[in-house]
Coordinates of C-alpha atoms in Angstrom, one line a residue:
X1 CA 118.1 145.4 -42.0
X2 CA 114.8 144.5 -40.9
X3 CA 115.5 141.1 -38.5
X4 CA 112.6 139.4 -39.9
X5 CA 113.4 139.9 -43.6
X6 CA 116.8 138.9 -42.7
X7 CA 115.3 135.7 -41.2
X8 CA 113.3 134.7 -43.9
X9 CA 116.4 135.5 -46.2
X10 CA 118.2 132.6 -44.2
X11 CA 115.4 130.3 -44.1
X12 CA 114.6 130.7 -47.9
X13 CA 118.8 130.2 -48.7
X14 CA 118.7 127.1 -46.0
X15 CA 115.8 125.8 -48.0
X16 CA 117.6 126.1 -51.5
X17 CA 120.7 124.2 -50.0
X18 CA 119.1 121.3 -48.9
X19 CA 116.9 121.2 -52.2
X20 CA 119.6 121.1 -54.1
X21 CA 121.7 118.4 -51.6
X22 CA 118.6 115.9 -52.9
X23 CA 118.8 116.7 -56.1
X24 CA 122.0 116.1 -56.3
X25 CA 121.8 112.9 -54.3
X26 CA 119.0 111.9 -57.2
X27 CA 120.4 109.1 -58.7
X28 CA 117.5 108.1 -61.5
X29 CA 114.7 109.9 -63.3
X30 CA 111.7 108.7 -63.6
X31 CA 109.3 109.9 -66.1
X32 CA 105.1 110.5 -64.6
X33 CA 104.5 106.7 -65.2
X34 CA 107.4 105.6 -62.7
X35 CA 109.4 104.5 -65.6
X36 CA 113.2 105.2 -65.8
X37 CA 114.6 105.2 -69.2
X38 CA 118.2 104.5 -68.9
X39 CA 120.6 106.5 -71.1
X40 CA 124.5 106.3 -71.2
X41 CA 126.1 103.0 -70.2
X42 CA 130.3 104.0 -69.5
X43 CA 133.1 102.0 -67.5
X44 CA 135.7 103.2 -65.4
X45 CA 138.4 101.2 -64.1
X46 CA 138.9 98.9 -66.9
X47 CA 142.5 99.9 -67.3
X48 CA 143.7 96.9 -69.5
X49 CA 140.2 95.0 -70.1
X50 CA 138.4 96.2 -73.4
X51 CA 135.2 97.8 -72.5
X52 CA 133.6 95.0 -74.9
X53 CA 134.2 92.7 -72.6
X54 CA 132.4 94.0 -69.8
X55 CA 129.6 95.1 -72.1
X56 CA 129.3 91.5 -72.9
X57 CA 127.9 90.9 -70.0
X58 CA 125.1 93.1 -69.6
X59 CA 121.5 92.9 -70.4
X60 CA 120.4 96.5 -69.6
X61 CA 121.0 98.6 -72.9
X62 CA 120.7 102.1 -74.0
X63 CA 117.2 103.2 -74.5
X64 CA 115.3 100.1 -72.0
X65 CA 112.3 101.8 -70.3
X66 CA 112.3 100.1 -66.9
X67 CA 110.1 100.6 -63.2
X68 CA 112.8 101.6 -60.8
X69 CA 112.3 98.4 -59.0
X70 CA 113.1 96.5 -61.8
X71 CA 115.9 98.4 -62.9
X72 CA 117.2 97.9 -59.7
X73 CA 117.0 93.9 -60.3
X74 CA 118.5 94.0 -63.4
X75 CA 121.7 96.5 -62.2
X76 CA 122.2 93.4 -59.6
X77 CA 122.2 90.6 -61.6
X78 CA 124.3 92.7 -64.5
X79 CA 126.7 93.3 -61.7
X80 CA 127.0 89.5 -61.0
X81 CA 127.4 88.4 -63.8
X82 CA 130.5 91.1 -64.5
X83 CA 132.1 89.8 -61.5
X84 CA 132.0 86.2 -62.4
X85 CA 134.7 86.8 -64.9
X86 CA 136.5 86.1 -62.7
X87 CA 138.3 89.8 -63.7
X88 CA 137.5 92.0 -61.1
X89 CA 137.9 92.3 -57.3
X90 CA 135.0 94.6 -57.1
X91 CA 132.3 95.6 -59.4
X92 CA 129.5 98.3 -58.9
X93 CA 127.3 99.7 -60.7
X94 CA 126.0 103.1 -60.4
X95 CA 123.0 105.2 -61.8
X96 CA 123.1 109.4 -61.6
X97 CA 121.0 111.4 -63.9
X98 CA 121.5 112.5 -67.6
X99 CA 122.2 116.3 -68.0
X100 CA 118.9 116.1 -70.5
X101 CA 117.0 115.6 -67.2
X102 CA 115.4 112.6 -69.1
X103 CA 117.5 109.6 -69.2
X104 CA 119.2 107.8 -66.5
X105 CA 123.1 106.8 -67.0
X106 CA 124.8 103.6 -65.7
X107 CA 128.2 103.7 -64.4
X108 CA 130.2 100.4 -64.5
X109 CA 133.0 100.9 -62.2
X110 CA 135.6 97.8 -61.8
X111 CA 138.8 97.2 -59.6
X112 CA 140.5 95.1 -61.8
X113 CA 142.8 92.5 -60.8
X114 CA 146.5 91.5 -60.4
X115 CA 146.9 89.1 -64.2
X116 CA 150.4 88.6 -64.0
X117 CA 151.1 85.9 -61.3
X118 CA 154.1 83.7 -60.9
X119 CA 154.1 81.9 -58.0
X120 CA 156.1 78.9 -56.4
X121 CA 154.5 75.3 -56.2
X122 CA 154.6 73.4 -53.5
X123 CA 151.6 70.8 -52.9
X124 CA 151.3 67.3 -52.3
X125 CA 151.2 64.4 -55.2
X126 CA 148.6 63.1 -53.3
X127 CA 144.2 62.9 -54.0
X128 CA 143.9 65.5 -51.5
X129 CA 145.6 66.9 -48.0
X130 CA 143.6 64.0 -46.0
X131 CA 145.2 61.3 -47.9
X132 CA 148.5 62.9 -47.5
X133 CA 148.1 63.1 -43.3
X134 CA 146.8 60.3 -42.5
X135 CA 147.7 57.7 -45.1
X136 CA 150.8 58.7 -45.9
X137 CA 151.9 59.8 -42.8
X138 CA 153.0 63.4 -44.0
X139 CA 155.7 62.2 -45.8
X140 CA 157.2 65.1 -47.6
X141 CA 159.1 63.1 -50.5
X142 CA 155.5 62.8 -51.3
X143 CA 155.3 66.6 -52.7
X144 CA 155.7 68.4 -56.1
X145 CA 157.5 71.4 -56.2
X146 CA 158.3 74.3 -59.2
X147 CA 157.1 77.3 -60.7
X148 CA 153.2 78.1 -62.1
X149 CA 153.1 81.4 -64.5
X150 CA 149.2 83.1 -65.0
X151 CA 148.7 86.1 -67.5
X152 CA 145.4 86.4 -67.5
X153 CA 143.9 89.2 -69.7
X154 CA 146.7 89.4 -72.1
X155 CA 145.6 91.2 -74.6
X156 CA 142.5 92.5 -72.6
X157 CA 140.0 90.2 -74.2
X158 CA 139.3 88.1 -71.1
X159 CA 142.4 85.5 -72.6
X160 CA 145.1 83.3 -70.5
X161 CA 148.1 81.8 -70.6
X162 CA 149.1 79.4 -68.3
X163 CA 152.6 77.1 -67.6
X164 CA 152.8 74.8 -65.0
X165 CA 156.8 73.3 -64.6
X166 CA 156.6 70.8 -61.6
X167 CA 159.4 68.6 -60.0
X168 CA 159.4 65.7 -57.5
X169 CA 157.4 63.0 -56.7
X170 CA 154.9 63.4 -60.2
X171 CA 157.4 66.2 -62.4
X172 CA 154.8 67.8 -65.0
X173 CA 154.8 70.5 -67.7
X174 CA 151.7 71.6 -68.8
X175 CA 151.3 75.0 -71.3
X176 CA 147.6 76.5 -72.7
X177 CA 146.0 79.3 -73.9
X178 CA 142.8 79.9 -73.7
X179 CA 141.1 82.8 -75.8
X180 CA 137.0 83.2 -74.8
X181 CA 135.8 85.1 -77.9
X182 CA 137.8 84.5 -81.9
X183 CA 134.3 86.0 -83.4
X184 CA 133.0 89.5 -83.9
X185 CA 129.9 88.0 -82.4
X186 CA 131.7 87.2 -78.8
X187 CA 130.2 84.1 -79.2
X188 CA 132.7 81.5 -80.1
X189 CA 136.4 80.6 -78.2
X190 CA 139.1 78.5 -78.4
X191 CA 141.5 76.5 -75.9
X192 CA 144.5 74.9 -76.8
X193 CA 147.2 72.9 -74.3
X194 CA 149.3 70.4 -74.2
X195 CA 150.8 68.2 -71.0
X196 CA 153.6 66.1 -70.3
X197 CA 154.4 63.9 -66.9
X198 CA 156.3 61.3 -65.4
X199 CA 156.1 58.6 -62.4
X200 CA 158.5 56.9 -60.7
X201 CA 156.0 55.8 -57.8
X202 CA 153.0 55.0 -59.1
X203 CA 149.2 53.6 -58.0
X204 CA 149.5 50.6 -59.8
X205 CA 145.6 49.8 -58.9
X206 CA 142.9 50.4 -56.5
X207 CA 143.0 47.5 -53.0
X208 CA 140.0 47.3 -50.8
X209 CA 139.1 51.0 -51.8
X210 CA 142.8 52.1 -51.2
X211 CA 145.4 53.1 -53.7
X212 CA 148.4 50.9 -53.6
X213 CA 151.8 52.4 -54.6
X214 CA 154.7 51.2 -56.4
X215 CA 158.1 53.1 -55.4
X216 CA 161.1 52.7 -58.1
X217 CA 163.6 54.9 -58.8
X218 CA 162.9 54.2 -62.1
X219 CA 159.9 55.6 -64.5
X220 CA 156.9 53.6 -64.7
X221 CA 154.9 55.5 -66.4
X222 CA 154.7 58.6 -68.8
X223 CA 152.2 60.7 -70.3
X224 CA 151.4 62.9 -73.1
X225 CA 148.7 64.7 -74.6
X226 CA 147.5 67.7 -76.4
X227 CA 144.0 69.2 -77.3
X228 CA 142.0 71.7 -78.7
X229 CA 138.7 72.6 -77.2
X230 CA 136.1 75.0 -78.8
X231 CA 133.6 76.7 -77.0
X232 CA 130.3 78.4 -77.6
X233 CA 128.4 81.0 -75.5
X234 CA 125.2 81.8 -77.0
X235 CA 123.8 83.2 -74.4
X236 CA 124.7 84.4 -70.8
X237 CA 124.0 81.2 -68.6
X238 CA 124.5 79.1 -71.7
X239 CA 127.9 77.1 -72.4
X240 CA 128.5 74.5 -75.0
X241 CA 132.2 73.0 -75.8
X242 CA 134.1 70.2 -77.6
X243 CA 136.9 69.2 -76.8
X244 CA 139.3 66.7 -79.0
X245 CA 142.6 65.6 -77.7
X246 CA 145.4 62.8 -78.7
X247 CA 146.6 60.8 -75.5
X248 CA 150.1 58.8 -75.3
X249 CA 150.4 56.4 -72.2
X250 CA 153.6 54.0 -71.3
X251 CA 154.0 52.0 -68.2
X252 CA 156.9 49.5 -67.1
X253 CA 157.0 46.0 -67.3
X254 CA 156.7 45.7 -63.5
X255 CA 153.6 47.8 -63.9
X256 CA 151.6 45.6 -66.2
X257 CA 152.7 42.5 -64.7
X258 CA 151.6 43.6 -61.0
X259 CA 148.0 44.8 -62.9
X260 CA 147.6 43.2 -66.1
X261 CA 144.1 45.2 -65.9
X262 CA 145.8 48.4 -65.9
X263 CA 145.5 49.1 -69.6
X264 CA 143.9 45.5 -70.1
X265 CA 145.8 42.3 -71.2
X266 CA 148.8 43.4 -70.0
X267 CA 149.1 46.1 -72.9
X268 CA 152.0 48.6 -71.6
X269 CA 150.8 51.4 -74.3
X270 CA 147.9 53.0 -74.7
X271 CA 147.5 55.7 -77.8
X272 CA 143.9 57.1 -78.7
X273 CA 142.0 60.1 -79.7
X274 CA 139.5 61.7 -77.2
X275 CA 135.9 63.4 -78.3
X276 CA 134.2 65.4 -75.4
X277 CA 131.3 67.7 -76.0
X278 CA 130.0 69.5 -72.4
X279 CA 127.1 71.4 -72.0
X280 CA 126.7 73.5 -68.6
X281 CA 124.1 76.0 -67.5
X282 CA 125.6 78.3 -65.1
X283 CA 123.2 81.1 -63.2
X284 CA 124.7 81.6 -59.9
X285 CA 124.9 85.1 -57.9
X286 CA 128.9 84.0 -57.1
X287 CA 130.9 81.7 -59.1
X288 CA 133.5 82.1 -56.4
X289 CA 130.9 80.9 -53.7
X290 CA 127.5 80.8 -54.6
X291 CA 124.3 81.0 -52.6
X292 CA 121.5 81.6 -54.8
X293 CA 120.9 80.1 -58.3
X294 CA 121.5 77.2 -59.9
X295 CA 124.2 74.8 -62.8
X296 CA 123.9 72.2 -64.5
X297 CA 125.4 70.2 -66.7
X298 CA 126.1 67.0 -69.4
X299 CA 129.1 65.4 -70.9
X300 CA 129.2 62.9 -72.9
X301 CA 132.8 61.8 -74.2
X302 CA 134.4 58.8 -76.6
X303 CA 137.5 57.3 -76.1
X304 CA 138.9 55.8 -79.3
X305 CA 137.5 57.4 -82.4
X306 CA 140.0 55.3 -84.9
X307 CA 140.5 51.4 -85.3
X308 CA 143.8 51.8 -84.7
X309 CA 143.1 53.0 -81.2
X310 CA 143.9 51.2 -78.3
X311 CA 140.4 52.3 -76.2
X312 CA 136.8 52.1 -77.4
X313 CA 134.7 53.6 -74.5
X314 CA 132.0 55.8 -74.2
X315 CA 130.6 57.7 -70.9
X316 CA 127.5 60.2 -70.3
X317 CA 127.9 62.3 -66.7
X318 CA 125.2 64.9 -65.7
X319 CA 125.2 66.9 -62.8
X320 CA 122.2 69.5 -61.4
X321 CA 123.1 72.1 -58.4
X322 CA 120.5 74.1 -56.4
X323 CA 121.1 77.2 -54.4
X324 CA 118.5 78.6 -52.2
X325 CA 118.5 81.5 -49.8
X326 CA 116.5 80.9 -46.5
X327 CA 117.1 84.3 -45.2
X328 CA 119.5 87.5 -44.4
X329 CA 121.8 84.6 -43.5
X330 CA 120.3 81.2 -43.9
X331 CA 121.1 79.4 -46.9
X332 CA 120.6 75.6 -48.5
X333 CA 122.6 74.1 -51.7
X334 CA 121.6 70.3 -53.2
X335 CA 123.6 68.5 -55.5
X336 CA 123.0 65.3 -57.6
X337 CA 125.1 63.7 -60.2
X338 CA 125.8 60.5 -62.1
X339 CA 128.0 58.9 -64.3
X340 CA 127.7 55.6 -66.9
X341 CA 130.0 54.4 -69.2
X342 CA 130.8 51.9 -71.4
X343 CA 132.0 49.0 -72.2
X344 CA 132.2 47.3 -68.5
X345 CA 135.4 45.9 -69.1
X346 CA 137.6 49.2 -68.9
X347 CA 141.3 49.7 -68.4
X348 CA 142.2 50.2 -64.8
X349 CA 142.8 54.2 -66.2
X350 CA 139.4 54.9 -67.7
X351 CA 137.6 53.1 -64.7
X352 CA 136.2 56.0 -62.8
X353 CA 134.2 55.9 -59.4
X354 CA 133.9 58.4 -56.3
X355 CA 137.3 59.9 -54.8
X356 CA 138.5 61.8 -57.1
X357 CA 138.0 65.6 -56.9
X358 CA 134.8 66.7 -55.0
X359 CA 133.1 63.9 -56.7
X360 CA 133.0 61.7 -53.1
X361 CA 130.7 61.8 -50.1
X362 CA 132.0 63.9 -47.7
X363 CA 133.7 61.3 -44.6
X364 CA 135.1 59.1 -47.6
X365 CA 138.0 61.2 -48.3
X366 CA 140.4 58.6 -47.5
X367 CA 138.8 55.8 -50.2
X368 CA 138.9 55.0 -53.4
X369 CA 135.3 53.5 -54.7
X370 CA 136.4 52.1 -58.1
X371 CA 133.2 51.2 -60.7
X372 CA 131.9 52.3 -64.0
X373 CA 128.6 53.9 -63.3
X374 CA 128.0 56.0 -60.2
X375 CA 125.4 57.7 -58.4
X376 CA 126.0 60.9 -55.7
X377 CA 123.6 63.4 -53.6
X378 CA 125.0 66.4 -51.6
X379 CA 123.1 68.8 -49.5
X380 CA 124.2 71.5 -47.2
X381 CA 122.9 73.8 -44.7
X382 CA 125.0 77.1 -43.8
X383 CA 124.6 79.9 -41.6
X384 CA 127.1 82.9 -42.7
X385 CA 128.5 84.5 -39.6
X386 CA 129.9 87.7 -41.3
X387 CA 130.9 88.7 -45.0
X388 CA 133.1 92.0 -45.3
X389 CA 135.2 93.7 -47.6
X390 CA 138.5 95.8 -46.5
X391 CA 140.2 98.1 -48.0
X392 CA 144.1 99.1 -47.0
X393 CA 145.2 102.2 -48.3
X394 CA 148.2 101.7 -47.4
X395 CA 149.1 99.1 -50.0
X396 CA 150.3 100.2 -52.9
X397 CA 149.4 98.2 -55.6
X398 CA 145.5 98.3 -56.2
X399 CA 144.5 95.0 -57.0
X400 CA 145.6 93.5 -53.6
X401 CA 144.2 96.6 -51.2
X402 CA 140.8 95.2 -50.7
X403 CA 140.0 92.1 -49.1
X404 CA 136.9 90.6 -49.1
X405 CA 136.6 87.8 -46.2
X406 CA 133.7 85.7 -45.4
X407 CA 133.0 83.0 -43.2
X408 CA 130.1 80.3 -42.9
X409 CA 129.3 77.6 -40.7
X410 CA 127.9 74.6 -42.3
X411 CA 126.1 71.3 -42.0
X412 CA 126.3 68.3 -44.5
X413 CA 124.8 64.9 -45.4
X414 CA 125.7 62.9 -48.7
X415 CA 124.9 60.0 -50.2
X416 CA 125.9 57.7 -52.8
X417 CA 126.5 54.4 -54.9
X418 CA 129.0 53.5 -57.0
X419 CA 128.2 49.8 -59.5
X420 CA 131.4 48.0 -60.3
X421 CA 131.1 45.4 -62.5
X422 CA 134.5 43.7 -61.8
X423 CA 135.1 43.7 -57.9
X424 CA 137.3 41.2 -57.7
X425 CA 139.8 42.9 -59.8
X426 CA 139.8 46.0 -56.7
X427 CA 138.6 43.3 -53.8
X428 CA 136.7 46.8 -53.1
X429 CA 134.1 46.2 -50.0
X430 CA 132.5 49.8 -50.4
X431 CA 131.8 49.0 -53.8
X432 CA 127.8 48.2 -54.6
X433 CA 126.7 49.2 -51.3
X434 CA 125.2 52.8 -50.5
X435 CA 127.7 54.8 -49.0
X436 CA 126.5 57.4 -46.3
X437 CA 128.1 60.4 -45.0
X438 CA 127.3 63.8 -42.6
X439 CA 129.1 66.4 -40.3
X440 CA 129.4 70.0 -39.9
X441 CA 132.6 72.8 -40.6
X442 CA 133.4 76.3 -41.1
X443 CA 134.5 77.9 -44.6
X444 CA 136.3 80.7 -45.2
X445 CA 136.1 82.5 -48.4
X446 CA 138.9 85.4 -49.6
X447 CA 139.7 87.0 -52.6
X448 CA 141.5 85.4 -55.7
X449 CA 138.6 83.0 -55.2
X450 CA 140.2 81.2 -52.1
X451 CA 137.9 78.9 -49.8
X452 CA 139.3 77.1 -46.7
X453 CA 137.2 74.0 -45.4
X454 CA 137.9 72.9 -42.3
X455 CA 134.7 70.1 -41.6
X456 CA 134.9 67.1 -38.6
X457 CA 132.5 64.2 -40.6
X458 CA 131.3 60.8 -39.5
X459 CA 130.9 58.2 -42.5
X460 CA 128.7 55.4 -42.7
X461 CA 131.5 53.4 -41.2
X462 CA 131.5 54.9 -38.1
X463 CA 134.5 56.6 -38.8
X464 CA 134.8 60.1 -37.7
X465 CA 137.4 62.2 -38.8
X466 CA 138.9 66.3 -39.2
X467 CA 139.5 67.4 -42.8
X468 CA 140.8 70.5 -44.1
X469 CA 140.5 71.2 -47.5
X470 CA 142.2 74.8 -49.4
X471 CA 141.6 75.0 -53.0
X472 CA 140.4 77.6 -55.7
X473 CA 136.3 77.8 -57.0
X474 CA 135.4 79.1 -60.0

């Protein structure tokens, strides 16, 4: 064979190789305009969640005639909004080409995760850790303990039931179902619960922005109440719910002697119906732990809807969050809400300030701030040192074989202002006065939407302090 033939023979079958290694690594067509019009839309991975579901979720149909750029945009934000579900451990989404040569498919692929979860409890009774260490000196009789049941995705519709059977110092049982879409439409949901505790020890009232406790071996107080919420989700970012519940409350003698202000007068039962209706506005790139978009939200509740009900309040809260990326790893969150109610004259139960929750400036989490209207501003700076995602093949069952792990390092200062109308009843000294607070920490974010705080603040006090914090986001 001529050498030279037999060169250009291998050259020409070289050049057909790596012609056809791109255009098999072609993942979209685009038509002489740039355009890409997007074809089949399928999902892989959904082994118990109805494709419906996930389809829900995304914008991008069959058919849309989109610049690759913007396609692109809209795959990421489609992909965000899937995994807020709170579903999925992963979720990507894919483009390859249509055998037509024309269109451009979209493959959902999920990793779904573990639903059924039964899990011990052990936690403290107290507000938070903090208040547990250092106020209550680590006192273990101080702890709840039993069992907490999840199946989420029961019948694959994005649904949940939940038990809760606790024992100790607060014993609770608490059952729910929640069911996101009862409509053909996937529009409209349902929620319906019901709860039941005891105490023995019991904060009879707030002191000088403390909670003071009454230990008994006796109950002194006991609680029950069942709802029903509806919700509507019009459109993606868009949330809208009512919620109407019927509340029992009892407390001891010794209980409404030592606060007659506890349900007022020295009343020992309290009975009413509840009417909440919550708007939120929810565009975030991460429920678990955003850093780009933004919520907000208004509630506006009524407590005592009969005459023969033993409340008559009313209270409006609104709440606005900003997130805003400064860079590859530079990123900036604000947050501002308030809260009014009335009457001014409350029970000691429906009288509401900062400390409960994350609704407190940060350096405060050992207080109380008792009052009927509120005001609070948080801002943070955070720099994210790494953000991975491993997977372990060597663990058998799926939804637990990759790890995603992220850590930040943070900055915060917060501001706020609680009004009480009544200080004398709580003696309260932080109470109408601004209350200032700053410091820095590191968070560490896992799967199952786990996020670890660890922060060292210094309070307008002059108190500085550790905290650790571990909860759940959503």
């Amino acid at each position: 064979m001529n050498p030279k033939k037999c060169c250009q023979e291998i050259y020409f079958l070289l050049f057909i190789l790596l012609f056809s290694h791109f255009a098999s690594a072609q993942t979209v067509v685009a038509d002489s305009a740039g355009n890409v019009i997007v074809g089949d839309i399928t999902v892989e991975g959904n082994h118990r969640t109805r494709t419906g579901i996930i389809m829900r979720e995304m914008d991008i149909r069959r058919g849309d005639s989109l610049t690759t750029e913007t396609l692109k945009e809209k795959l990421e934000i489609d992909r965000r909004k899937v995994i807020n579900t709170n579903l999925f451990i992963t979720v990507d989404l894919l483009t390859k080409p249509n055998p037509d040569s024309v269109h451009t498919d979209i493959r959902i692929v999920v990793k779904e995760r573990w639903y059924f979860i039964i899990l011990p409890v052990f936690q403290l009774a107290d507000r938070n850790f903090n208040e547990w260490w250092y106020e209550r000196k680590r006192d273990l009789s101080r702890t709840t303990y039993g069992v907490y049941l999840s199946y989420g995705n029961v019948t694959g519709r994005a649904d949940k039931l939940r038990f809760l059977a606790e024992f100790g110092f607060i014993p609770k049982f608490e059952l729910a179902y929640t069911l996101p879409y009862i409509d053909k439409a996937q529009k409209t949901g349902i929620t319906v619960g019901t709860s039941y505790s005891i105490n023995k020890n019991t904060a009879f009232r707030t002191w000088r922005d403390k909670l003071q406790y009454l230990s008994s071996e006796d109950i002194n107080r006991e609680r029950f109440y069942t709802y029903v919420s509806l919700t509507r989700r019009n459109k993606y970012y868009t949330f809208h719910s009512v919620d109407l519940r019927w509340s029992y409350l009892t407390i001891s003698d010794t209980i409404a002697k030592l606060n007659p202000n506890y349900l007022l007068n020295g009343d020992k039962r309290q009975r009413y119906f509840q009417l909440t209706y919550t708007y939120s506005y929810d565009k975030r790139d991460n429920a678990q732990y955003a850093l780009q978009g933004q919520t907000a939200g208004l509630q506006i509740s009524k407590t005592g809807l009969l005459p023969s009900d033993d409340v008559n309040t009313l209270y409006l809260y609104g709440s606005y969050r900003k997130f805003i990326p400064l860079g590859k790893k530079w990123f900036f969150n604000t947050n501002v809400r308030g809260r009014v109610s009335f009457p001014k004259r409350q029970p000691y139960t429906q009288t509401v300030g900062l400390g409960y929750r994350n609704d407190l400036v940060r350096g405060y989490e050992l207080y109380v701030i008792d009052g009927q209207d509120y005001a609070l501003i948080k801002n943070e700076l955070k720099y994210r040192l790494f953000s991975i995602q491993k997977h372990f093949s060597f663990i058998p069952v799926r939804q637990f074989n990759t790890i995603p792990l992220a850590a930040y390092i943070n900055t915060f200062a917060d501001a706020g202002y609680v009004k009480n109308s009544y200080p004398e009843f709580s003696n309260t000294k932080l109470g109408n006065s601004t209350l200032y607070g700053a410091g820095a920490g590191l968070d560490v974010v896992t799967f199952y939407n786990i996020v670890a705080r660890f922060n060292v603040t210094l309070n307008g006090l002059g108190e500085r302090r550790f905290f650790f914090n571990l909860a759940r986001e959503f």
